[in-house]
C-alpha cells in the first residue's frame, strides 16, 4: 500500500517539475472542444459485495464525447471448498461493452452503455460458464462549474441501471452471489468528478454511489460506493496525435446483500486497487488501456480475493 502511494506522489512531483509553461493542457492539446470528461462504469452488472462490478469513474481523457467499444476483464479467487481455508476457485468476469457519451447542450451530456458478459468459474464439479446481455446504464452528466482559466472543473451525474440481464436464483447459493448476468433490479446512480489540469498534467478525483433495489425474487444486492484518484501526463504529441500515461488509485466499498429484507452473511466488503494505463488519440479516434492490481482486498468476509483487472477500449470522438 505505502509503495503505491509513494509511486503516485513521486509521479505527480516529476510531472510538476517537467511541466512546460505556456503549453496547451493535456486535454486541450489538439482540439479545444475536448474539455469534458466522460462518466462511465465498467459493469459486470451483478455486483454484490463479493465481486463482479468495477467502476472506473470518469474516463477517456482525450475523447470525452464519443461512441465506442470496450473490453473489461476481472479475476477473483474464491473459497470454493467449505472444508478448507484455502481460496481455490478462479472466477473470471469478462465484458464487451458498447458505450457512448453524447452532448445535448454545452453543459449537459447523456452517457449510456450496453454490456455483453461471458463469465467463467472453476469448481470441484467442473467449469461453469454463463453469457448474455447485461444490465444497461443511462446517465445525465452536467457541468456544475468550470473556472475561467480552465484549470478546474466539477461535473455531476444522475442515472439509472435498467435490468436487461438475466438473474438466476440458483447462483445465490454460491460463495459469490454476483456470478450473474444482471441484478434483476432497477438501480440508481449518483456521481461527482473534480478535474484539475494545467500544462502537461491533469488530476481527476471522482466518486459515485449506486443505490440498489430489491428484485422480483426478493433479493437485493448491497449498495456500492466507488472512489478514485488518477493522474494523467501528456508524454508526446504532434499536430494530429497525443499519447498520455495515467497512474492512480481506485477503491470500492460494498454494503451487505439482503433477501426478504434480511441481511445476508459474508456479503459486505471493500477493495483498493492501484492502476496504470495509457491513452493515445489520432484525429477523432482514441485507444486506451488500463491494468489494475489490488493493494487491499477483503470481499465476502475474506472468502473472495480480488486478483487483477484489465481493460482496453476504442472510441470515436463526436
PDB file of N, CA, C and O in Angstrom, residues 63-89:
ATOM      1  N   UNK A  63     -10.868  11.854 -25.557  1.00  0.00           N
ATOM      2  CA  UNK A  63     -12.070  11.816 -26.393  1.00  0.00           C
ATOM      3  C   UNK A  63     -13.296  11.786 -25.489  1.00  0.00           C
ATOM      4  O   UNK A  63     -13.951  10.772 -25.364  1.00  0.00           O
ATOM      5  N   UNK A  64     -13.630  12.882 -24.845  1.00  0.00           N
ATOM      6  CA  UNK A  64     -14.665  12.849 -23.811  1.00  0.00           C
ATOM      7  C   UNK A  64     -16.093  12.747 -24.312  1.00  0.00           C
ATOM      8  O   UNK A  64     -16.977  12.442 -23.541  1.00  0.00           O
ATOM      9  N   UNK A  65     -16.353  13.019 -25.588  1.00  0.00           N
ATOM     10  CA  UNK A  65     -17.682  12.832 -26.155  1.00  0.00           C
ATOM     11  C   UNK A  65     -17.521  11.906 -27.355  1.00  0.00           C
ATOM     12  O   UNK A  65     -16.851  12.243 -28.328  1.00  0.00           O
ATOM     13  N   UNK A  66     -18.144  10.735 -27.286  1.00  0.00           N
ATOM     14  CA  UNK A  66     -17.730   9.655 -28.163  1.00  0.00           C
ATOM     15  C   UNK A  66     -18.784   8.553 -28.248  1.00  0.00           C
ATOM     16  O   UNK A  66     -19.736   8.505 -27.478  1.00  0.00           O
ATOM     17  N   UNK A  67     -18.555   7.631 -29.157  1.00  0.00           N
ATOM     18  CA  UNK A  67     -19.170   6.305 -29.153  1.00  0.00           C
ATOM     19  C   UNK A  67     -18.020   5.320 -29.315  1.00  0.00           C
ATOM     20  O   UNK A  67     -17.013   5.627 -29.965  1.00  0.00           O
ATOM     21  N   UNK A  68     -18.147   4.128 -28.710  1.00  0.00           N
ATOM     22  CA  UNK A  68     -17.037   3.201 -28.783  1.00  0.00           C
ATOM     23  C   UNK A  68     -17.377   1.825 -28.246  1.00  0.00           C
ATOM     24  O   UNK A  68     -18.528   1.518 -27.918  1.00  0.00           O
ATOM     25  N   UNK A  69     -16.334   1.004 -28.163  1.00  0.00           N
ATOM     26  CA  UNK A  69     -16.456  -0.356 -27.656  1.00  0.00           C
ATOM     27  C   UNK A  69     -15.321  -0.614 -26.677  1.00  0.00           C
ATOM     28  O   UNK A  69     -14.203  -0.120 -26.862  1.00  0.00           O
ATOM     29  N   UNK A  70     -15.622  -1.393 -25.622  1.00  0.00           N
ATOM     30  CA  UNK A  70     -14.636  -1.642 -24.574  1.00  0.00           C
ATOM     31  C   UNK A  70     -14.691  -3.094 -24.122  1.00  0.00           C
ATOM     32  O   UNK A  70     -15.773  -3.681 -24.018  1.00  0.00           O
ATOM     33  N   UNK A  71     -13.505  -3.647 -23.858  1.00  0.00           N
ATOM     34  CA  UNK A  71     -13.397  -4.971 -23.246  1.00  0.00           C
ATOM     35  C   UNK A  71     -12.857  -4.801 -21.834  1.00  0.00           C
ATOM     36  O   UNK A  71     -11.903  -4.059 -21.595  1.00  0.00           O
ATOM     37  N   UNK A  72     -13.485  -5.500 -20.875  1.00  0.00           N
ATOM     38  CA  UNK A  72     -13.124  -5.362 -19.463  1.00  0.00           C
ATOM     39  C   UNK A  72     -13.127  -6.739 -18.819  1.00  0.00           C
ATOM     40  O   UNK A  72     -14.097  -7.486 -18.950  1.00  0.00           O
ATOM     41  N   UNK A  73     -12.027  -7.115 -18.157  1.00  0.00           N
ATOM     42  CA  UNK A  73     -11.931  -8.424 -17.518  1.00  0.00           C
ATOM     43  C   UNK A  73     -11.553  -8.270 -16.052  1.00  0.00           C
ATOM     44  O   UNK A  73     -10.830  -7.346 -15.673  1.00  0.00           O
ATOM     45  N   UNK A  74     -12.062  -9.197 -15.228  1.00  0.00           N
ATOM     46  CA  UNK A  74     -11.756  -9.232 -13.801  1.00  0.00           C
ATOM     47  C   UNK A  74     -11.456 -10.671 -13.383  1.00  0.00           C
ATOM     48  O   UNK A  74     -12.086 -11.603 -13.870  1.00  0.00           O
ATOM     49  N   UNK A  75     -10.509 -10.815 -12.469  1.00  0.00           N
ATOM     50  CA  UNK A  75     -10.125 -12.139 -11.966  1.00  0.00           C
ATOM     51  C   UNK A  75     -10.228 -12.126 -10.445  1.00  0.00           C
ATOM     52  O   UNK A  75      -9.711 -11.226  -9.783  1.00  0.00           O
ATOM     53  N   UNK A  76     -10.920 -13.125  -9.894  1.00  0.00           N
ATOM     54  CA  UNK A  76     -11.070 -13.278  -8.449  1.00  0.00           C
ATOM     55  C   UNK A  76     -10.718 -14.707  -8.053  1.00  0.00           C
ATOM     56  O   UNK A  76     -10.783 -15.636  -8.871  1.00  0.00           O
ATOM     57  N   UNK A  77     -10.370 -14.876  -6.792  1.00  0.00           N
ATOM     58  CA  UNK A  77     -10.114 -16.192  -6.236  1.00  0.00           C
ATOM     59  C   UNK A  77     -11.074 -16.381  -5.065  1.00  0.00           C
ATOM     60  O   UNK A  77     -11.129 -15.550  -4.156  1.00  0.00           O
ATOM     61  N   UNK A  78     -11.871 -17.462  -5.105  1.00  0.00           N
ATOM     62  CA  UNK A  78     -12.927 -17.669  -4.108  1.00  0.00           C
ATOM     63  C   UNK A  78     -12.696 -18.954  -3.322  1.00  0.00           C
ATOM     64  O   UNK A  78     -12.010 -19.876  -3.772  1.00  0.00           O
ATOM     65  N   UNK A  79     -13.296 -19.016  -2.133  1.00  0.00           N
ATOM     66  CA  UNK A  79     -13.219 -20.210  -1.284  1.00  0.00           C
ATOM     67  C   UNK A  79     -14.312 -21.178  -1.729  1.00  0.00           C
ATOM     68  O   UNK A  79     -15.418 -21.169  -1.212  1.00  0.00           O
ATOM     69  N   UNK A  80     -13.977 -22.039  -2.661  1.00  0.00           N
ATOM     70  CA  UNK A  80     -14.971 -22.935  -3.251  1.00  0.00           C
ATOM     71  C   UNK A  80     -15.239 -24.141  -2.349  1.00  0.00           C
ATOM     72  O   UNK A  80     -16.361 -24.642  -2.279  1.00  0.00           O
ATOM     73  N   UNK A  81     -14.224 -24.617  -1.654  1.00  0.00           N
ATOM     74  CA  UNK A  81     -14.352 -25.805  -0.807  1.00  0.00           C
ATOM     75  C   UNK A  81     -14.571 -25.378   0.644  1.00  0.00           C
ATOM     76  O   UNK A  81     -13.694 -24.776   1.260  1.00  0.00           O
ATOM     77  N   UNK A  82     -15.737 -25.685   1.206  1.00  0.00           N
ATOM     78  CA  UNK A  82     -16.072 -25.260   2.570  1.00  0.00           C
ATOM     79  C   UNK A  82     -15.235 -25.975   3.637  1.00  0.00           C
ATOM     80  O   UNK A  82     -15.203 -25.548   4.789  1.00  0.00           O
ATOM     81  N   UNK A  83     -14.570 -27.042   3.267  1.00  0.00           N
ATOM     82  CA  UNK A  83     -13.822 -27.825   4.246  1.00  0.00           C
ATOM     83  C   UNK A  83     -12.339 -27.453   4.280  1.00  0.00           C
ATOM     84  O   UNK A  83     -11.532 -28.154   4.876  1.00  0.00           O
ATOM     85  N   UNK A  84     -11.989 -26.349   3.631  1.00  0.00           N
ATOM     86  CA  UNK A  84     -10.609 -25.878   3.676  1.00  0.00           C
ATOM     87  C   UNK A  84     -10.604 -24.363   3.757  1.00  0.00           C
ATOM     88  O   UNK A  84     -11.555 -23.702   3.344  1.00  0.00           O
ATOM     89  N   UNK A  85      -9.540 -23.812   4.326  1.00  0.00           N
ATOM     90  CA  UNK A  85      -9.411 -22.364   4.434  1.00  0.00           C
ATOM     91  C   UNK A  85      -8.791 -21.745   3.186  1.00  0.00           C
ATOM     92  O   UNK A  85      -8.668 -20.528   3.085  1.00  0.00           O
ATOM     93  N   UNK A  86      -8.386 -22.562   2.233  1.00  0.00           N
ATOM     94  CA  UNK A  86      -7.713 -22.063   1.044  1.00  0.00           C
ATOM     95  C   UNK A  86      -8.707 -21.484   0.043  1.00  0.00           C
ATOM     96  O   UNK A  86      -9.814 -21.982  -0.113  1.00  0.00           O
ATOM     97  N   UNK A  87      -8.277 -20.415  -0.634  1.00  0.00           N
ATOM     98  CA  UNK A  87      -9.057 -19.839  -1.725  1.00  0.00           C
ATOM     99  C   UNK A  87      -8.653 -20.569  -3.004  1.00  0.00           C
ATOM    100  O   UNK A  87      -7.566 -20.358  -3.537  1.00  0.00           O
ATOM    101  N   UNK A  88      -9.515 -21.435  -3.486  1.00  0.00           N
ATOM    102  CA  UNK A  88      -9.121 -22.362  -4.542  1.00  0.00           C
ATOM    103  C   UNK A  88      -9.849 -22.163  -5.861  1.00  0.00           C
ATOM    104  O   UNK A  88      -9.486 -22.791  -6.857  1.00  0.00           O
ATOM    105  N   UNK A  89     -10.868 -21.320  -5.916  1.00  0.00           N
ATOM    106  CA  UNK A  89     -11.707 -21.223  -7.114  1.00  0.00           C
ATOM    107  C   UNK A  89     -11.395 -19.966  -7.913  1.00  0.00           C
ATOM    108  O   UNK A  89     -11.548 -18.845  -7.423  1.00  0.00           O
TER     109      UNK A  89
END
